[in-house]
Amino acid sequence: MSDVQLRLTGVGREVRLPDGGLLPILTDVDLTVAAGEHVSIVGRSGSGKSTLLNVLGLLDSPTSGEYLLDGQDTGRLRGRRRARLRGECFGFVFQQFNLLPRRTAAENVAAPLLYARGREFLTRGRTARDVLDRVGLGDRADQVPERLSGGEQQRVAIARALVRRPRVVLADEPTGALDVDTGRAVMALLAEATAERGAALVTITHDLSVAALADRQLRLDVGRLTPMTVAETVAATS
Amino acid sequence: MTGVLGVLAEAWGEVRVHRVRVVLSLVGVFLAVFAMTAVTGLGLIVAQVQQEQAERYQGRAATISVSGFDPATGLPPSPDAWDAASQELLDRYGVTEYATVGYGSALLRLPAGTQEVQTTDVSPSYGDLHRIEPIAGRWFTDRDRESLSPALVVNEFVLDQMGGGPFTGPRSIVLGGPRPVTATVVGVLENDGGEYPQVYRIDRSVLEAATAPRDPYLFGPDQLELWVPAAQADDVVAAVSSDLPLLLPGGIQVQAYRMDSPGLAGSLDTLRLAVRGAGGVVLLLGGLGVFNVGMMAVRQRVREIGIRRSFGATSGRVFSAIMLESVVATLLAGVAAVALAVLVVANLPIEEWFNNGVPIADEPGFPVQAAVEGLVAAAGVGALAGLLPAVLAVRVKVIDAIRF
């Protein structure tokens, strides 16, 4: 956990309302995430968690502040370069899995490699199966998502997030659609597989027990990011 | 390189996964390309049939008919003088493709009685110039001129009158007249347009006087037919009209004119254009079907597009994939349609339908141009139909798409 990979300084995100007014979603957010670090962000619905994750993953742009990725100012990135960087640096795990319907697990995991180049692109089928093996789904590689359980689908999603060896995995409520036991197992797998590859993991959740698995816990409340109090952390871990 | 492969792989994957939707949307394109290609191919073959039919009567493009007569008496020049002058003219202008034709009559002694029929007395090269293809036996050769038995080529009607069943080899027939002679039927032609006798006779044979004497007042003078490049037809007519009278004994007037129809090619081109136009309209309608389904599909795939953007898909890549998906699909439909068109056209009894069963002399293979045009049209329709859905896909907001 040495090099800082993500650094947000005074980041804000506002959206324009139909009446012309501005609604702040994120306000003055400061955040640093180091290589290999596991950070969790806890917050209620509507607190701006998903917006923060979208900003981190270059799916959205802040309206104020600065976002440095590996020291590079992402505010200057446009179009193709931004998309490439997103594909190379980030892996996403979504609450509703967001697997491509009617594609097998292997095809889903290989899908991000369609946007890779050279050897990475050409060997995508084999790579996808290797990663599926790693998440314990080697024998389910040819099943379509509709025939997999929720836990299995999320494991496929984790494999897909890891297949391009991203530097940061962004997980948005990864256990939100799973029962408690399956959620715990999936979260353990996510943390383990991410750490194994040296990638940072940013988890957004409203579940304190999931947040407790992280190295550092933060709270997002009405768009403002603050460290969790000791009491909250103790309560979560206990 | 892998970028292009990636777009293709993605497009192919989409076509494969959504094959039912794709197949349904492509029915229109398939039918349109099939119709367009088949009709274009068929049109070319039918045009060839029409051309050959016209050439049987009028000669190939361009055939110049040349004849001479004395305006005072109406009689043709003497055969020797005509032959010598004709040969001089052919040598002078280096014309190598030509035929001679004259008309006469013969008394055929048939089982049912003697029948007088009109004969067309021709040189062996007449068969090439008029695309005459016997259905049994053969056409005349130069050796027939040396035969003691004048060679004949008759149609099926005459063969039936002669009796003796199907034609299996040269068959004799007596030609009546002052000095009857036994002629040999060497070939049989399909009845062309009706039940009437048709007899071709070799223009020269050792036994010249075998038939009833020719009446130049009744049948007109012998004609020389010259086969020349179409572009030179007018020049040849002018040269023959001016030179030949000078080579003949005084007072002979020469008539030279183009026999084949110069407008035929233009008419056939117009026909082909009309057929292609109709095919184009059908294709456009098929394209509308693909477009409709493409638009619906993009709306249904908003989330998927958002997910792909999270993988790092650029807007250009999303655009190309949706566009190529449409092109790949219509191209596949095009390949299938062209293949079916080739198969159907190759197996249609075109000779029976359009040429009275007469074999086509120069049957064209399936026109490659029609096949290529079909494929290009299919790809073009795919690109057009994919354009708007692709633009729509690019405009999808990633964040909204993922939550969709």
XYZ file of C-alpha atoms in Angstrom:
642
model
C 0.000 0.000 0.000
C 2.586 2.503 -1.003
C 1.857 4.341 -4.254
C -1.208 6.520 -4.384
C -3.269 5.493 -7.398
C -6.393 7.601 -7.058
C -6.447 11.086 -5.568
C -9.585 13.182 -5.431
C -9.166 16.724 -4.166
C -12.166 18.930 -3.508
C -14.259 17.002 -5.989
C -17.854 18.076 -6.471
C -20.590 16.866 -8.763
C -23.742 18.806 -9.420
C -26.644 18.099 -11.703
C -28.904 20.647 -13.307
C -32.551 20.407 -12.361
C -35.410 21.015 -14.793
C -36.086 24.404 -13.142
C -32.503 25.473 -13.897
C -31.247 25.097 -10.354
C -28.236 22.972 -9.376
C -28.443 19.933 -7.124
C -25.166 19.003 -5.432
C -24.567 15.232 -5.352
C -20.958 15.279 -4.192
C -19.437 18.121 -2.251
C -15.748 18.775 -1.668
C -14.735 15.128 -1.656
C -11.133 14.309 -0.801
C -10.046 10.728 -1.212
C -6.824 8.849 -1.813
C -6.602 5.160 -2.637
C -3.220 3.444 -2.654
C -2.201 0.485 -4.795
C -3.590 -2.749 -3.352
C -5.626 -0.948 -0.715
C -9.164 -2.017 0.163
C -11.409 0.947 0.922
C -15.095 0.775 1.669
C -17.526 3.644 1.453
C -20.715 3.379 3.431
C -23.769 5.495 2.928
C -27.537 5.540 2.715
C -29.467 5.413 -0.496
C -29.226 8.738 -2.293
C -26.078 9.758 -0.475
C -24.089 9.912 -3.723
C -22.249 6.587 -3.427
C -22.882 5.464 -7.017
C -22.034 8.904 -8.367
C -18.714 8.792 -6.527
C -18.033 5.357 -7.956
C -18.892 6.567 -11.475
C -16.517 9.494 -11.058
C -13.766 7.175 -9.810
C -14.327 4.798 -12.728
C -14.253 7.590 -15.348
C -17.880 6.908 -16.233
C -18.748 10.401 -15.032
C -16.809 13.636 -14.621
C -16.729 15.902 -11.590
C -18.016 19.422 -12.032
C -15.363 20.793 -9.668
C -12.129 19.715 -8.024
C -9.318 17.563 -9.300
C -9.078 13.830 -9.914
C -5.623 12.389 -10.457
C -5.208 8.807 -11.661
C -1.592 7.678 -11.272
C -0.729 11.365 -11.160
C -2.544 12.081 -14.413
C -5.252 14.732 -14.375
C -8.351 12.929 -15.614
C -10.110 16.229 -16.271
C -7.993 16.569 -19.399
C -8.949 13.162 -20.736
C -11.524 13.052 -23.504
C -13.309 10.430 -25.577
C -11.093 7.627 -26.790
C -8.257 8.075 -24.260
C -10.693 8.243 -21.385
C -12.465 5.073 -22.549
C -9.165 3.232 -23.047
C -7.918 4.214 -19.626
C -11.208 3.106 -18.108
C -10.903 -0.307 -19.750
C -7.256 -0.746 -18.776
C -7.345 0.577 -15.203
C -10.735 -0.341 -13.796
C -12.843 -3.402 -13.264
C -16.479 -2.970 -12.267
C -18.673 -5.194 -10.119
C -22.324 -4.142 -10.056
C -25.089 -4.889 -7.590
C -27.281 -6.483 -10.303
C -24.270 -8.320 -11.785
C -24.945 -6.797 -15.232
C -23.878 -9.903 -17.080
C -24.553 -9.923 -20.812
C -27.637 -12.078 -21.302
C -27.480 -15.189 -23.476
C -23.682 -15.241 -23.445
C -21.952 -18.010 -21.560
C -19.992 -17.287 -18.410
C -16.773 -17.612 -20.426
C -18.037 -15.184 -23.074
C -19.050 -12.721 -20.386
C -15.651 -12.869 -18.746
C -13.929 -12.545 -22.129
C -16.074 -9.559 -23.157
C -13.760 -6.834 -21.723
C -10.846 -8.418 -23.612
C -12.633 -7.602 -26.897
C -11.407 -4.059 -26.251
C -7.845 -5.127 -25.472
C -5.075 -5.371 -28.038
C -2.530 -7.855 -29.308
C -1.929 -11.012 -27.356
C -4.416 -10.043 -24.663
C -7.162 -9.933 -27.301
C -6.092 -13.059 -29.152
C -5.904 -15.273 -26.052
C -9.109 -13.949 -24.497
C -10.926 -17.292 -24.480
C -8.219 -19.095 -22.556
C -7.656 -16.195 -20.179
C -11.368 -16.037 -19.401
C -11.474 -19.721 -18.499
C -8.376 -19.385 -16.296
C -9.996 -16.558 -14.320
C -13.248 -18.500 -14.059
C -11.206 -21.368 -12.625
C -9.770 -18.959 -10.085
C -13.246 -17.959 -8.848
C -14.278 -21.615 -8.704
C -16.509 -21.642 -11.775
C -14.322 -23.564 -14.217
C -17.024 -26.201 -14.594
C -19.732 -23.588 -15.262
C -17.873 -21.736 -18.013
C -20.323 -22.752 -20.725
C -23.480 -21.894 -18.804
C -25.484 -18.800 -19.646
C -26.227 -16.413 -16.719
C -29.894 -17.403 -16.711
C -28.823 -20.870 -15.518
C -26.528 -19.659 -12.747
C -27.465 -18.807 -9.153
C -27.100 -15.245 -7.871
C -23.842 -16.075 -6.098
C -22.463 -17.729 -9.215
C -23.463 -14.774 -11.362
C -21.667 -12.381 -9.042
C -18.580 -14.588 -9.145
C -18.701 -14.429 -12.933
C -18.942 -10.650 -12.605
C -15.896 -10.658 -10.307
C -13.971 -12.769 -12.826
C -14.981 -10.315 -15.552
C -13.816 -7.368 -13.447
C -10.425 -8.998 -12.897
C -9.793 -10.410 -16.366
C -7.869 -7.388 -17.687
C -5.766 -7.204 -14.517
C -7.087 -3.763 -13.523
C -5.300 -1.580 -11.020
C -8.540 -0.737 -9.255
C -11.724 -2.762 -8.837
C -14.832 -0.691 -8.146
C -17.652 -2.644 -6.540
C -21.098 -1.069 -6.233
C -23.126 -2.930 -3.587
C -21.605 -6.266 -4.653
C -23.625 -8.224 -2.115
C -26.828 -6.221 -2.434
C -28.656 -8.863 -4.430
C -27.378 -11.856 -2.448
C -28.374 -13.540 0.792
C -26.149 -12.968 3.813
C -24.051 -16.129 3.587
C -23.585 -15.977 -0.171
C -22.808 -12.259 0.099
C -20.141 -12.927 2.698
C -18.551 -15.648 0.571
C -18.625 -13.506 -2.542
C -17.151 -10.536 -0.704
C -14.373 -12.691 0.703
C -13.601 -13.956 -2.782
C -13.604 -10.439 -4.202
C -11.234 -9.140 -1.536
C -8.956 -12.135 -1.853
C -8.792 -12.221 -5.654
C -8.239 -8.475 -5.829
C -5.462 -8.558 -3.261
C -3.884 -11.505 -5.029
C -3.528 -9.400 -8.163
C -2.285 -6.352 -6.308
C -5.311 -4.294 -7.328
C -6.971 -1.720 -5.119
C -10.598 -2.382 -4.199
C -13.156 0.309 -3.559
C -16.411 -1.101 -2.259
C -19.551 0.899 -1.943
C -22.110 -0.549 0.392
C -24.709 0.224 2.979
C -23.851 -2.997 4.811
C -21.482 -2.356 7.677
C -20.355 -5.978 7.835
C -19.223 -5.779 4.226
C -17.508 -2.462 4.918
C -15.709 -4.014 7.875
C -13.717 -6.296 5.534
C -11.893 -3.247 4.143
C -8.596 -1.762 5.336
C -10.273 1.617 5.680
C -13.920 2.615 6.066
C -15.381 5.931 4.944
C -18.847 7.393 5.242
C -20.638 9.324 2.530
C -23.400 11.461 3.856
C -25.332 13.919 1.671
C -22.409 14.071 -0.734
C -19.711 14.603 1.863
C -17.055 11.971 2.517
C -15.764 11.513 6.048
C -13.855 8.780 7.892
C -16.040 6.497 9.979
C -15.806 7.050 13.681
C -14.042 4.506 15.872
C -17.353 3.530 17.382
C -18.882 2.892 14.016
C -15.891 0.858 12.957
C -15.945 -1.227 16.100
C -19.665 -1.784 15.710
C -19.181 -2.879 12.156
C -16.336 -5.280 12.836
C -18.054 -6.816 15.856
C -5.251 -4.977 -36.440
C -6.697 -6.578 -33.314
C -8.958 -3.530 -33.026
C -10.586 -4.402 -36.339
C -10.741 -8.074 -35.383
C -12.323 -7.043 -32.109
C -15.076 -5.073 -33.850
C -15.744 -7.987 -36.197
C -15.739 -10.509 -33.343
C -18.151 -8.330 -31.390
C -20.470 -7.891 -34.385
C -20.413 -11.592 -35.146
C -21.099 -12.400 -31.492
C -24.136 -10.135 -31.531
C -25.475 -11.694 -34.736
C -24.956 -15.168 -33.280
C -26.596 -14.417 -29.941
C -29.554 -12.578 -31.468
C -29.901 -14.937 -34.402
C -33.674 -15.333 -34.240
C -34.255 -11.591 -34.258
C -31.594 -11.166 -36.917
C -32.992 -13.912 -39.128
C -36.496 -12.481 -38.893
C -35.298 -9.000 -39.745
C -33.365 -10.337 -42.682
C -36.191 -12.124 -44.440
C -36.974 -8.979 -46.418
C -33.347 -8.389 -47.376
C -32.895 -12.041 -48.304
C -35.930 -12.021 -50.572
C -34.960 -8.716 -52.125
C -31.371 -9.740 -52.874
C -32.585 -13.100 -54.152
C -35.123 -11.442 -56.447
C -32.673 -8.838 -57.639
C -29.853 -11.294 -58.300
C -32.048 -14.011 -59.786
C -33.894 -11.629 -62.057
C -30.691 -9.932 -63.152
C -29.098 -13.304 -63.886
C -32.223 -14.586 -65.573
C -32.563 -11.342 -67.496
C -29.074 -11.750 -68.868
C -29.771 -15.277 -70.035
C -33.145 -14.335 -71.525
C -31.462 -11.397 -73.245
C -28.967 -13.866 -74.688
C -31.868 -16.020 -75.891
C -33.552 -13.020 -77.490
C -30.299 -12.014 -79.100
C -29.747 -15.494 -80.478
C -33.317 -15.659 -81.760
C -32.848 -12.344 -83.522
C -29.487 -13.458 -84.874
C -30.986 -16.612 -86.342
C -32.968 -14.433 -88.713
C -30.955 -11.260 -88.978
C -27.401 -12.383 -88.328
C -25.036 -11.323 -85.611
C -24.157 -7.725 -84.869
C -23.287 -6.419 -87.388
C -24.311 -8.372 -90.479
C -24.300 -6.520 -93.789
C -26.413 -7.969 -96.594
C -25.086 -7.352 -100.079
C -26.918 -8.163 -103.337
C -26.880 -6.914 -106.896
C -29.274 -6.743 -109.816
C -29.658 -5.129 -113.200
C -32.200 -2.321 -112.802
C -33.194 -2.657 -116.399
C -34.093 -6.350 -116.310
C -34.352 -7.040 -112.607
C -32.006 -9.998 -113.108
C -28.992 -10.692 -110.900
C -25.491 -10.676 -112.361
C -24.172 -13.979 -113.657
C -22.978 -16.259 -110.834
C -19.396 -16.227 -112.124
C -19.242 -12.432 -112.300
C -20.867 -12.114 -108.851
C -18.505 -14.637 -107.286
C -15.422 -12.984 -108.783
C -16.494 -9.474 -107.758
C -17.485 -10.634 -104.266
C -14.159 -12.370 -103.737
C -12.277 -9.275 -104.885
C -14.253 -7.149 -102.436
C -13.650 -9.555 -99.537
C -9.927 -9.634 -100.270
C -9.729 -5.867 -100.600
C -11.227 -5.199 -97.191
C -9.883 -8.294 -95.452
C -13.357 -9.541 -94.512
C -12.917 -13.084 -93.226
C -16.333 -13.774 -91.740
C -19.009 -13.956 -94.386
C -21.656 -16.273 -95.815
C -23.683 -16.606 -98.968
C -27.398 -17.177 -99.060
C -29.884 -17.667 -101.868
C -33.438 -18.875 -102.058
C -34.872 -21.574 -104.273
C -37.261 -24.462 -104.220
C -37.016 -28.241 -104.237
C -39.400 -31.114 -104.856
C -39.170 -33.439 -101.886
C -40.357 -36.963 -102.628
C -42.018 -37.890 -99.370
C -44.033 -41.010 -98.464
C -47.214 -38.944 -98.674
C -46.294 -37.607 -102.112
C -44.033 -35.026 -103.703
C -44.060 -31.669 -102.033
C -42.488 -28.471 -103.263
C -40.723 -26.570 -100.506
C -38.726 -23.399 -100.407
C -35.037 -23.941 -99.739
C -32.432 -21.662 -98.295
C -29.171 -22.325 -100.108
C -26.312 -21.352 -97.866
C -22.571 -21.603 -97.415
C -21.350 -23.567 -94.371
C -20.376 -20.323 -92.611
C -24.066 -19.261 -92.605
C -24.558 -21.496 -89.536
C -22.028 -19.505 -87.495
C -23.381 -16.156 -88.570
C -26.958 -17.105 -87.702
C -26.185 -19.259 -84.639
C -27.866 -22.314 -86.090
C -27.550 -25.303 -83.772
C -28.990 -28.609 -85.035
C -30.698 -30.699 -82.359
C -29.549 -33.851 -84.152
C -26.815 -34.516 -86.693
C -24.700 -31.556 -87.777
C -24.579 -28.339 -89.769
C -22.841 -28.084 -93.172
C -19.088 -28.265 -93.607
C -16.903 -27.354 -96.599
C -16.649 -31.047 -97.487
C -20.397 -31.092 -98.204
C -19.682 -28.979 -101.274
C -17.667 -31.862 -102.725
C -20.261 -34.510 -102.031
C -22.048 -36.115 -104.940
C -25.205 -36.082 -102.858
C -26.341 -32.543 -102.027
C -26.405 -32.022 -98.249
C -29.577 -30.817 -96.561
C -30.438 -29.701 -93.060
C -34.170 -29.918 -92.398
C -36.437 -29.194 -89.484
C -38.325 -31.753 -87.400
C -41.464 -31.180 -89.448
C -39.745 -32.373 -92.634
C -38.137 -35.276 -90.770
C -41.580 -36.409 -89.602
C -42.858 -36.182 -93.183
C -39.950 -38.328 -94.324
C -40.898 -41.048 -91.804
C -38.389 -43.478 -90.352
C -38.474 -42.317 -86.746
C -35.881 -40.359 -84.847
C -32.802 -39.089 -86.624
C -29.887 -41.366 -85.827
C -27.588 -40.586 -88.779
C -27.511 -39.177 -92.309
C -30.670 -40.055 -94.197
C -31.410 -40.016 -97.938
C -34.239 -38.214 -99.679
C -34.934 -37.888 -103.388
C -35.234 -34.403 -104.809
C -37.480 -34.456 -107.847
C -37.141 -32.328 -110.951
C -35.901 -32.741 -114.521
C -32.964 -34.753 -113.198
C -33.877 -36.291 -109.828
C -31.043 -36.742 -107.397
C -30.649 -38.348 -104.019
C -29.806 -35.779 -101.380
C -28.558 -36.477 -97.847
C -30.095 -34.992 -94.738
C -27.111 -34.400 -92.401
C -28.806 -32.499 -89.595
C -32.157 -31.669 -88.024
C -33.308 -28.376 -86.556
C -35.942 -27.697 -83.916
C -39.246 -26.522 -85.389
C -38.965 -22.803 -85.007
C -42.304 -21.237 -84.280
C -44.659 -23.542 -86.132
C -45.398 -26.647 -88.160
C -44.014 -25.791 -91.569
C -41.183 -27.237 -93.655
C -37.775 -25.660 -93.414
C -34.960 -26.874 -95.646
C -31.397 -25.589 -95.797
C -29.297 -26.788 -98.715
C -25.573 -26.491 -99.225
C -24.988 -23.675 -101.677
C -22.816 -25.645 -104.050
C -22.549 -29.314 -104.762
C -21.168 -31.435 -107.535
C -24.689 -32.090 -108.789
C -25.862 -28.504 -109.166
C -28.855 -29.200 -111.394
C -30.538 -31.472 -108.951
C -33.519 -29.343 -108.252
C -36.071 -27.292 -110.037
C -34.439 -24.309 -111.753
C -34.202 -21.168 -109.658
C -36.408 -18.352 -110.704
C -34.604 -15.061 -109.955
C -37.830 -13.141 -110.442
C -39.459 -15.284 -107.776
C -36.653 -15.725 -105.283
C -34.415 -12.691 -105.857
C -30.652 -12.602 -106.290
C -28.124 -14.411 -104.115
C -26.899 -12.408 -101.168
C -23.537 -12.034 -99.596
C -23.584 -11.526 -95.848
C -20.607 -9.851 -94.195
C -20.003 -10.079 -90.448
C -18.132 -6.988 -89.369
C -17.547 -5.089 -86.110
C -20.656 -3.056 -85.283
C -18.640 0.160 -85.113
C -17.545 -0.285 -88.725
C -20.961 -1.263 -90.113
C -21.757 2.110 -91.668
C -18.304 2.411 -93.241
C -18.582 -1.098 -94.703
C -22.019 -0.347 -96.175
C -20.639 2.810 -97.796
C -17.515 1.070 -99.115
C -19.430 -1.891 -100.523
C -22.025 0.350 -102.155
C -19.329 2.348 -103.905
C -16.769 -0.374 -104.743
C -18.803 -3.414 -105.714
C -20.617 -1.880 -108.709
C -17.208 -1.027 -110.152
C -16.138 -4.670 -109.903
C -19.258 -5.982 -111.671
C -20.154 -5.808 -115.369
C -21.750 -2.468 -116.261
C -25.119 -1.402 -115.015
C -25.421 -3.661 -111.997
C -26.873 -1.883 -108.992
C -25.704 -2.992 -105.557
C -27.831 -2.986 -102.400
C -26.031 -3.110 -99.077
C -27.680 -2.671 -95.701
C -27.320 -3.731 -92.118
C -29.569 -6.695 -91.348
C -29.395 -6.989 -87.583
C -31.230 -4.564 -85.333
C -28.800 -2.024 -83.840
C -31.474 -1.030 -81.325
C -31.709 -4.521 -79.813
C -28.838 -3.995 -77.361
C -30.394 -0.725 -76.197
C -33.801 -2.339 -75.665
C -32.271 -5.153 -73.664
C -30.294 -2.684 -71.563
C -33.512 -0.803 -70.801
C -35.164 -4.062 -69.792
C -32.264 -4.923 -67.481
C -32.350 -1.445 -65.962
C -36.078 -1.738 -65.254
C -35.563 -5.107 -63.580
C -32.746 -3.763 -61.435
C -34.810 -0.724 -60.502
C -37.616 -2.964 -59.287
C -35.069 -5.054 -57.345
C -33.700 -1.876 -55.774
C -37.133 -0.831 -54.525
C -37.710 -4.273 -53.000
C -34.283 -4.091 -51.389
C -35.081 -0.707 -49.919
C -38.239 -2.143 -48.352
C -36.204 -5.031 -46.947
C -33.741 -2.492 -45.561
C -36.570 -0.682 -43.792
C -37.375 -3.934 -42.006
C -33.764 -4.276 -40.828
C -33.763 -0.626 -39.775
C -36.929 -1.040 -37.692
C -35.633 -4.095 -35.910
C -32.244 -2.424 -35.441
C -33.870 0.569 -33.742
C -35.907 -1.640 -31.441
C -32.882 -3.772 -30.636
C -30.775 -0.774 -29.631
C -33.494 0.454 -27.290
C -33.608 -2.992 -25.681
C -29.849 -3.151 -25.393
C -29.219 0.145 -23.643
C -27.931 -1.579 -20.509
C -25.666 -3.827 -22.534
C -24.213 -0.831 -24.321
C -23.564 0.817 -20.957
C -21.816 -2.323 -19.677
C -19.606 -2.404 -22.753
C -18.720 1.243 -22.227
C -17.591 0.314 -18.711
C -15.233 -2.232 -20.316
C -13.577 0.616 -22.169
C -15.580 0.603 -25.406
C -15.148 3.963 -27.115
C -18.114 5.641 -28.765
C -16.469 4.867 -32.129
C -16.279 1.240 -31.171
C -19.933 1.116 -30.102
C -20.899 2.815 -33.371
C -18.826 0.381 -35.469
C -20.117 -2.672 -33.636
C -23.811 -1.777 -34.085
C -23.202 -0.733 -37.678
C -21.164 -3.837 -38.499
C -23.708 -6.040 -36.797
C -26.223 -4.809 -39.329
C -23.765 -5.099 -42.223
C -22.555 -8.584 -41.223
C -26.145 -9.768 -40.917
C -27.331 -8.370 -44.232
C -24.162 -9.590 -45.917
C -24.855 -13.113 -44.666
C -28.412 -12.812 -45.975
C -26.941 -11.560 -49.243
C -24.572 -14.535 -49.554
C -27.421 -16.967 -48.906
C -29.699 -15.156 -51.350
C -27.068 -15.051 -54.099
C -26.306 -18.750 -53.598
C -29.986 -19.623 -53.889
C -30.373 -17.383 -56.943
C -27.458 -19.116 -58.675
C -28.923 -22.507 -57.828
C -32.411 -21.622 -59.044
C -31.349 -19.901 -62.261
C -28.936 -22.717 -63.135
C -31.727 -25.272 -62.833
C -34.556 -23.486 -64.621
C -35.581 -24.950 -68.016
C -34.856 -21.642 -69.726
C -34.472 -23.202 -73.192
C -37.927 -24.750 -72.944
C -39.535 -21.574 -71.682
C -37.943 -18.972 -73.866
C -36.225 -20.637 -76.810
C -38.694 -23.300 -78.032
C -36.350 -25.965 -76.691
C -33.500 -24.832 -78.948
C -30.230 -25.121 -77.027
C -28.634 -21.762 -76.226
C -25.476 -21.491 -78.348
C -23.439 -19.271 -76.026
C -25.092 -19.884 -72.709
C -23.704 -17.316 -70.297
C -22.669 -18.602 -66.861
C -24.378 -16.972 -63.908
C -23.320 -13.345 -64.206
C -20.633 -12.594 -61.616
C -21.600 -8.950 -61.849
C -25.135 -9.741 -60.667
C -23.778 -11.742 -57.729
C -21.338 -8.999 -56.730
C -24.023 -6.354 -57.107
C -26.337 -8.404 -54.875
C -23.714 -8.628 -52.148
C -22.758 -4.967 -52.372
C -26.431 -3.971 -52.269
C -26.989 -6.156 -49.197
C -23.990 -4.647 -47.404
C -25.109 -1.152 -48.423
C -28.612 -1.694 -47.073
C -27.083 -3.086 -43.883
C -24.918 0.010 -43.485
C -27.845 2.358 -44.141
C -30.175 0.470 -41.835
C -27.502 0.308 -39.123
C -26.595 3.985 -39.278
C -29.355 5.473 -37.139
C -29.372 2.679 -34.525
C -25.587 3.114 -34.259
C -25.957 6.869 -33.713
C -28.621 6.151 -31.114
C -26.302 3.683 -29.351
C -23.496 6.239 -29.195
C -25.803 8.789 -27.596
C -26.707 6.420 -24.758
C -25.568 7.887 -21.415
C -23.348 5.321 -19.742
C -24.459 5.971 -16.183
C -28.136 5.816 -17.055
C -27.537 2.762 -19.204
C -25.954 0.782 -16.398
C -28.886 1.554 -14.111
C -31.423 0.871 -16.895
